[in-house]
mmCIF file of C-alpha atoms and ligand atoms in Angstrom:
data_model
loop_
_atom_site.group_PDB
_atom_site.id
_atom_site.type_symbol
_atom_site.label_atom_id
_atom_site.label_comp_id
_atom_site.label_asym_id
_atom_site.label_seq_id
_atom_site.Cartn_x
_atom_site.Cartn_y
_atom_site.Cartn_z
ATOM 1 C CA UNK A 544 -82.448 -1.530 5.718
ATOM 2 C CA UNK A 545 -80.476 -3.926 7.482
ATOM 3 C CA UNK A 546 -81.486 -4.641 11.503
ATOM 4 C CA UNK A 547 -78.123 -4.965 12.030
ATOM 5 C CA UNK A 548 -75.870 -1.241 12.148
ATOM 6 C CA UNK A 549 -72.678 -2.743 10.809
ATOM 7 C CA UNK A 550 -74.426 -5.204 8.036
ATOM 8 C CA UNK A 551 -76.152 -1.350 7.146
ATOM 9 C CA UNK A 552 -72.653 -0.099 7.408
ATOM 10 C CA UNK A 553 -70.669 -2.836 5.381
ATOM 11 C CA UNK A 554 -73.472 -2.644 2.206
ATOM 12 C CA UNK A 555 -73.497 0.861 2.004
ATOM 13 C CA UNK A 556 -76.813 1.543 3.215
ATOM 14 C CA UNK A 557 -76.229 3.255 6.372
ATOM 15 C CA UNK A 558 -73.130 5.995 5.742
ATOM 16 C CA UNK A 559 -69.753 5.888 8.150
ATOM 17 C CA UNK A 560 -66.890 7.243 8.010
ATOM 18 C CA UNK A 561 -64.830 5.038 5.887
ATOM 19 C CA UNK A 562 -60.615 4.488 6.847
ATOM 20 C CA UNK A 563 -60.261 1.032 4.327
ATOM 21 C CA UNK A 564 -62.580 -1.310 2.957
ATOM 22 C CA UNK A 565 -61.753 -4.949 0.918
ATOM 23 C CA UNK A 566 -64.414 -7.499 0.082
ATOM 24 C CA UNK A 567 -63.917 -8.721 3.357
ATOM 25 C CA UNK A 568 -63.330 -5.837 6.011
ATOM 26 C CA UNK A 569 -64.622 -2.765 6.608
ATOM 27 C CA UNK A 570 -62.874 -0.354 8.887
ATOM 28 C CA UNK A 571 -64.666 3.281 10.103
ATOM 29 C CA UNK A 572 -64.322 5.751 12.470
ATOM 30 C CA UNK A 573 -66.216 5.150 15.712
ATOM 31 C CA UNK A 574 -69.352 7.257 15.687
ATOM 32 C CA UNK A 575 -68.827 7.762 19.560
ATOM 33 C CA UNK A 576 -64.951 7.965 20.108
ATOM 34 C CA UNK A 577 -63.725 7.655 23.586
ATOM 35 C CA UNK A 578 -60.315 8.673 22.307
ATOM 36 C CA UNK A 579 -58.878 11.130 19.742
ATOM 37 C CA UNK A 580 -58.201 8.130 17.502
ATOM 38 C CA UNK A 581 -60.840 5.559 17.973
ATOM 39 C CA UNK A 582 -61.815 3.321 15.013
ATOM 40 C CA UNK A 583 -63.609 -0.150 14.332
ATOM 41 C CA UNK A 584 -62.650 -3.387 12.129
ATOM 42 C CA UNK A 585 -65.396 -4.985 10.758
ATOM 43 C CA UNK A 586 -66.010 -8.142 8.978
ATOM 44 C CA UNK A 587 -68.855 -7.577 6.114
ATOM 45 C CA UNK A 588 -70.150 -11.399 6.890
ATOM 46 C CA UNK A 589 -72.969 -11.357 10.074
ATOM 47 C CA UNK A 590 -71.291 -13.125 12.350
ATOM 48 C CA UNK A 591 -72.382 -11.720 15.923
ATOM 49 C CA UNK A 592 -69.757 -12.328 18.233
ATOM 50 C CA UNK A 593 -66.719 -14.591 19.313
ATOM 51 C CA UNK A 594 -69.344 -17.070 20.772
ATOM 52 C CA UNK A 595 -70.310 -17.482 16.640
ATOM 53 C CA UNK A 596 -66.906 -17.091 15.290
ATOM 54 C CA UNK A 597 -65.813 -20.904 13.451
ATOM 55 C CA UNK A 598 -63.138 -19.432 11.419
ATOM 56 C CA UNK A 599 -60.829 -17.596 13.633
ATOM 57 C CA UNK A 600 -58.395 -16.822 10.661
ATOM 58 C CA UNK A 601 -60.842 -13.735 10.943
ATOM 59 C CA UNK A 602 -59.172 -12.440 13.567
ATOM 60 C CA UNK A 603 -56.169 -12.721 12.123
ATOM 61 C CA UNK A 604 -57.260 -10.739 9.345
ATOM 62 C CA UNK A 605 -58.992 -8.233 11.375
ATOM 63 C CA UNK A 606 -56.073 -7.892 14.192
ATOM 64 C CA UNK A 607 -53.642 -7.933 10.732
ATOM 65 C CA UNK A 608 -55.640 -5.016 9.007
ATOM 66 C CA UNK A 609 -55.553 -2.875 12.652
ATOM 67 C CA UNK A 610 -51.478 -3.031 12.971
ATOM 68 C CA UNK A 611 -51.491 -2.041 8.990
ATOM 69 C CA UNK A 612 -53.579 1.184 10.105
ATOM 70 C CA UNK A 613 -51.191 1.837 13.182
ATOM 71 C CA UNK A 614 -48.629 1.318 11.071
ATOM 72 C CA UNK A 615 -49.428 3.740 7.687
ATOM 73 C CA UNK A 616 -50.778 6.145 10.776
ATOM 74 C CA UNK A 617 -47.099 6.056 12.505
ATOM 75 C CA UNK A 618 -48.640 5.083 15.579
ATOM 76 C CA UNK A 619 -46.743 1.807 16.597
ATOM 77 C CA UNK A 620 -44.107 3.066 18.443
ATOM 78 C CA UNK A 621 -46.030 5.185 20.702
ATOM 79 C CA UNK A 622 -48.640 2.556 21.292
ATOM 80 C CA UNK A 623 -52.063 1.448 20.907
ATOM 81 C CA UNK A 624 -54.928 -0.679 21.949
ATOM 82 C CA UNK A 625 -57.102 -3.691 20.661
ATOM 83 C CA UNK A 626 -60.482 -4.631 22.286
ATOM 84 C CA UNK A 627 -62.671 -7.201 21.548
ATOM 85 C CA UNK A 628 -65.528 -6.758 23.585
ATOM 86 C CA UNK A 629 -68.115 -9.882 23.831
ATOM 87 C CA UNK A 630 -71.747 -10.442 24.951
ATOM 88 C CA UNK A 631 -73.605 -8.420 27.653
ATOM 89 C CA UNK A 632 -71.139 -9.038 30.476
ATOM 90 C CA UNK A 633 -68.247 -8.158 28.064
ATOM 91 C CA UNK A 634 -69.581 -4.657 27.209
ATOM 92 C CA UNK A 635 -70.471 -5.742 23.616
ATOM 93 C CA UNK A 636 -73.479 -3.132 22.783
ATOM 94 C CA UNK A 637 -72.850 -4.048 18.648
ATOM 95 C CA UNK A 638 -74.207 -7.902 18.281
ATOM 96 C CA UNK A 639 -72.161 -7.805 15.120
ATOM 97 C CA UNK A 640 -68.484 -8.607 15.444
ATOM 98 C CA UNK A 641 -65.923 -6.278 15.516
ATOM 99 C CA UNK A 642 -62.583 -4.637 16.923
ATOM 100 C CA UNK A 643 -61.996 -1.707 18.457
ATOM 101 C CA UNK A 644 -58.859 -0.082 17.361
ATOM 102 C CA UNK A 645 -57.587 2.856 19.740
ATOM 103 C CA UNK A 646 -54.667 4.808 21.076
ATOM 104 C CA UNK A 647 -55.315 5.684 24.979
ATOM 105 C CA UNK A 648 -53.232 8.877 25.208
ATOM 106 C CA UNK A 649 -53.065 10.055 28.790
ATOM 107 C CA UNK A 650 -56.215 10.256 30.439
ATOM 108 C CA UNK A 651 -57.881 11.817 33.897
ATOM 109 C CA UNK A 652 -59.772 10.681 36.347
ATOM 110 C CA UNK A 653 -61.835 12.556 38.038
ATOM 111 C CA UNK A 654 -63.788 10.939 41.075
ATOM 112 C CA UNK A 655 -67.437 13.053 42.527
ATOM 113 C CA UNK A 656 -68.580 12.361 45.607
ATOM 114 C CA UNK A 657 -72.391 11.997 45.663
ATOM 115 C CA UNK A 658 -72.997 11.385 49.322
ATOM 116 C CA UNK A 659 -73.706 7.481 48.950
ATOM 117 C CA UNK A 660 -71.134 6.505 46.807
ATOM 118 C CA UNK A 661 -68.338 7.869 44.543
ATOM 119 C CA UNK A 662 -68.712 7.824 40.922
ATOM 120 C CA UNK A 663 -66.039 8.971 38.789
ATOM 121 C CA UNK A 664 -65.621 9.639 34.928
ATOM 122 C CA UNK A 665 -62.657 9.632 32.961
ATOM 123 C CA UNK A 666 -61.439 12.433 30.388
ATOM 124 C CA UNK A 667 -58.475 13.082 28.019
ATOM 125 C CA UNK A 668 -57.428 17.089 27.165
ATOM 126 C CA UNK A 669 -56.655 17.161 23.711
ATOM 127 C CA UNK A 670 -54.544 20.055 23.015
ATOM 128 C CA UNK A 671 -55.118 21.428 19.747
ATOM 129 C CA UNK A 672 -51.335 22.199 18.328
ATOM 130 C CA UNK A 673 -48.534 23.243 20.086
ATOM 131 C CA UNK A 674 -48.898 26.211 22.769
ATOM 132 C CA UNK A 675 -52.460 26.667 21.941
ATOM 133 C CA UNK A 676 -55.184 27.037 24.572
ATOM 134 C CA UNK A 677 -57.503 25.372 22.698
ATOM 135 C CA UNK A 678 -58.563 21.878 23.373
ATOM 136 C CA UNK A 679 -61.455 18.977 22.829
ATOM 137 C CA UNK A 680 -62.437 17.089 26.205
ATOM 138 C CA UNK A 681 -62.868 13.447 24.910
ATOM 139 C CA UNK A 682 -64.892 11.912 27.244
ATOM 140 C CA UNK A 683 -62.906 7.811 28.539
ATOM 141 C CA UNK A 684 -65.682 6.683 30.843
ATOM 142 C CA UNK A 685 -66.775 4.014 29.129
ATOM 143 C CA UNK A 686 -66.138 1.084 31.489
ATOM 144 C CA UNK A 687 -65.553 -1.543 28.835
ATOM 145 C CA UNK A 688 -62.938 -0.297 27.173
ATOM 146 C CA UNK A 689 -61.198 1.825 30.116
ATOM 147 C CA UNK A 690 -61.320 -0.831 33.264
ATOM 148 C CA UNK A 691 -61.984 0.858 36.550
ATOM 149 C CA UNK A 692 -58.669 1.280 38.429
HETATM 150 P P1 LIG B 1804 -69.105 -2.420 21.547
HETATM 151 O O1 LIG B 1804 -69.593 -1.725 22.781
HETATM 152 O O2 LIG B 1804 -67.790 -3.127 21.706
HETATM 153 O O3 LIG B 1804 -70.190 -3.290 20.921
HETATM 154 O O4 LIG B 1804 -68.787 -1.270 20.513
HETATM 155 C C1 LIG B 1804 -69.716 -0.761 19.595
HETATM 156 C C2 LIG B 1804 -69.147 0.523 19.084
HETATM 157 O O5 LIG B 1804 -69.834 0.878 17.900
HETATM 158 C C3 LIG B 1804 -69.296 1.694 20.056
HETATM 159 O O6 LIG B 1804 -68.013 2.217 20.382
HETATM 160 C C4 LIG B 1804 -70.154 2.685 19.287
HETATM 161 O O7 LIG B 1804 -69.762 4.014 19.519
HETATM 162 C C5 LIG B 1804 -69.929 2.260 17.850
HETATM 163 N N1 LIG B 1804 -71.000 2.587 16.937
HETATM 164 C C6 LIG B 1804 -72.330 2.369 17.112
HETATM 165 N N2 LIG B 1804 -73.019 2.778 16.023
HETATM 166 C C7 LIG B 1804 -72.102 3.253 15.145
HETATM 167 C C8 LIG B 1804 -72.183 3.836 13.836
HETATM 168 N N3 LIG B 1804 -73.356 3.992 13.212
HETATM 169 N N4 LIG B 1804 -71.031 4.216 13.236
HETATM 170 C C9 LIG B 1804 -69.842 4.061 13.867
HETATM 171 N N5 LIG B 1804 -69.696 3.526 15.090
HETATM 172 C C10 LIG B 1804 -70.810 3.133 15.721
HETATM 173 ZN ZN1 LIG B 1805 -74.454 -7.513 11.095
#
């Protein structure tokens, strides 16, 4: 198997949850979503991150194949977010390249006070249906894709 997740991912090796695929693209449901719709564009090709990228018509493709998911998904009028995280600093934990497709929803913050500094973590209530008191906690903390305010 691949030492690379999303190379595992892209040949079939390693199973996903698969939205679309080409002979280019892959696109699957994050495995750790930090909102209630959370997937990730992938190109099939290793290339690791923007610092590798030559041919940036792949973004193109990649931001092209994201809007056609919003779109068949109805989700374009309400809203929704792109991230491209890159390298260490950037929050990039996958050294293969690929974008993060999500809506944000409304989210809490929540801050704790532990005596020598605050920490906080940030969660979204997803209501079940209509009038029901059932919901999922999705948990928004992670700092790379929700900035601290
Ligand atoms: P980043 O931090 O921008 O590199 O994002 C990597 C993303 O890949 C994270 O949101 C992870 O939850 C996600 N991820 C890691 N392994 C898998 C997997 N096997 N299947 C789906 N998503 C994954
Ligand atoms: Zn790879």
């Amino acid at each position: 198997m691949s030492e690379c997740i999303f190379c595992s991912i892209a040949s079939g090796e390693m199973s996903s949850e698969i939205l679309y695929q080409d002979a280019r693209y892959i696109v699957i449901k994050d495995v750790n979503p930090v909102s209630p719709f959370h997937v990730l564009i992938i190109p099939k090709e290793h290339i690791e991150s923007m610092n590798e990228l030559t041919d940036f018509g792949v973004i193109s493709e990649m931001m092209s194949i994201a809007v056609r998911i919003v779109r068949e998904n109805g989700y374009a009028e309400e809203g929704y977010r792109l991230v491209l995280n890159t390298g260490q600093e950037g929050g990039q934990s996958v050294l293969h390249l690929h974008l993060h497709l999500l809506k944000i929803l409304s989210h809490f913050l929540a801050f704790i006070n532990l005596g020598s500094h605050t920490d906080y973590f940030a969660f979204y209530l997803h209501q079940h249906a209509q009038n029901s008191s059932s919901y999922t906690i999705y948990n928004t903390s992670n700092p790379s894709i929700f900035p601290l305010p």
